[in-house]
XYZ file of C-alpha atoms in Angstrom:
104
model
C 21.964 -42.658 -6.434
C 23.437 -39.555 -8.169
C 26.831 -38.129 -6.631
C 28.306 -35.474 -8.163
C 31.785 -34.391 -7.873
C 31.425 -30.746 -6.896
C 35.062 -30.047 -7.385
C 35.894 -33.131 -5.299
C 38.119 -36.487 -6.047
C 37.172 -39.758 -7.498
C 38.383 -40.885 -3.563
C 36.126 -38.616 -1.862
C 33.257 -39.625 -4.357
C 33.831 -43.236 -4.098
C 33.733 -42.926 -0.113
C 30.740 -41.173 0.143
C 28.869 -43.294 -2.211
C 30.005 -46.319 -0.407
C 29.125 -44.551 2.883
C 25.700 -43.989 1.255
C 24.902 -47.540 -0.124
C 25.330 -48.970 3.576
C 22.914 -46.460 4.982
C 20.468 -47.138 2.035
C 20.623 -50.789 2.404
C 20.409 -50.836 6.755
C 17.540 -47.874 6.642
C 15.625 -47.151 3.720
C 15.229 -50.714 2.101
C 13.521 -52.133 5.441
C 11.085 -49.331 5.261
C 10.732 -48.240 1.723
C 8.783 -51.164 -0.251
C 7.398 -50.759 -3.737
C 8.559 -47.747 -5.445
C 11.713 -46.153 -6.809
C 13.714 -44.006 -4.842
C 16.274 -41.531 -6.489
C 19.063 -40.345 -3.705
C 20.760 -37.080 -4.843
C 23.783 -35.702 -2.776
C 24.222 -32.364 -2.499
C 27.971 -30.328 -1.691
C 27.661 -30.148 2.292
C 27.572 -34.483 1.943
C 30.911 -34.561 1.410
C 32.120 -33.157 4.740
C 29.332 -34.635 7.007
C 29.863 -37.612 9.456
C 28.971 -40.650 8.585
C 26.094 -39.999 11.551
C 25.627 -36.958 9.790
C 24.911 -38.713 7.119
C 22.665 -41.016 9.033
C 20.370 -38.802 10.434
C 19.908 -37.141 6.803
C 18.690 -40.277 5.304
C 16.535 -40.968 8.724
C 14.970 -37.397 8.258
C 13.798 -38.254 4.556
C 12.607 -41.606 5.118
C 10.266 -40.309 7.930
C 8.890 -37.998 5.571
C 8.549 -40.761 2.716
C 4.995 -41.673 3.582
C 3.757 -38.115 3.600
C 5.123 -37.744 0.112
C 3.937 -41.107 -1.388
C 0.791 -40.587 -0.239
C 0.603 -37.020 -1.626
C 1.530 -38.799 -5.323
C -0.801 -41.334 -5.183
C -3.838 -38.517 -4.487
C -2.207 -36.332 -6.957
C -1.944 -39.394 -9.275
C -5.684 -40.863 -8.780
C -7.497 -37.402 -9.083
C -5.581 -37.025 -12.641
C -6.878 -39.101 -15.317
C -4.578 -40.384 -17.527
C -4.964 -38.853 -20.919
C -5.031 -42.315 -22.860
C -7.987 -42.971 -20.124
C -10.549 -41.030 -22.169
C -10.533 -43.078 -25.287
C -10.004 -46.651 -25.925
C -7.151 -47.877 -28.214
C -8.130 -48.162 -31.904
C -9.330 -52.023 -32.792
C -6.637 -53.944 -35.244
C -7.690 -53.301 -39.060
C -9.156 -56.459 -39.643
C -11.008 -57.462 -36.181
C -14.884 -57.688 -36.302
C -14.880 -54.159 -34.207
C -13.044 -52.235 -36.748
C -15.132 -50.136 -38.891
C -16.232 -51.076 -42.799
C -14.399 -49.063 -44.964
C -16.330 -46.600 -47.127
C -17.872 -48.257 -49.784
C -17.730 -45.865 -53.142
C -21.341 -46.095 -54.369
C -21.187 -44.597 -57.520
């Protein structure tokens, strides 16, 4: 959770984070299993209701699946770039390569 000060005291801060970690933990936790989620506040946080508040965080956890499932397409039709070749074999395995043998 990132909560910026925006010109506003450590009070205010500590209130609305603490007004934000109950709303995570009752609304997005029962819903949201198996991935990271990054909360940032923006300014107008700091004067809304603690419903206020509520509905925000209802409004982005409806949209949640929408968005995870538009990373997981985005993610499976790009390869990764390690994908395309496989790692190099330790220096003395049987699959590593001879070294040159000067035949002079």
């Amino acid at each position: 959770m990132i909560v910026p000060r925006f010109k506003h005291s450590a009070v205010d801060r500590n209130q609305l984070k603490r007004r934000l970690k109950e709303l995570i933990r009752l609304r997005v936790l029962p819903r949201v299993q198996g991935a990271d989620l990054v909360v940032r506040i923006s300014p107008p946080a700091y004067d809304a209701s603690f419903a206020e508040l509520a509905a925000e965080i209802d409004r982005a956890v409806r949209q949640l699946p929408r968005i995870l499932e538009r990373l997981r397409e985005e993610a499976a039709a790009t390869p990764h770039p390690d994908a395309a070749e496989p790692p190099p074999a330790p220096p003395d395995s049987p699959a590593a390569p001879a070294a040159p043998v000067d035949e002079r």
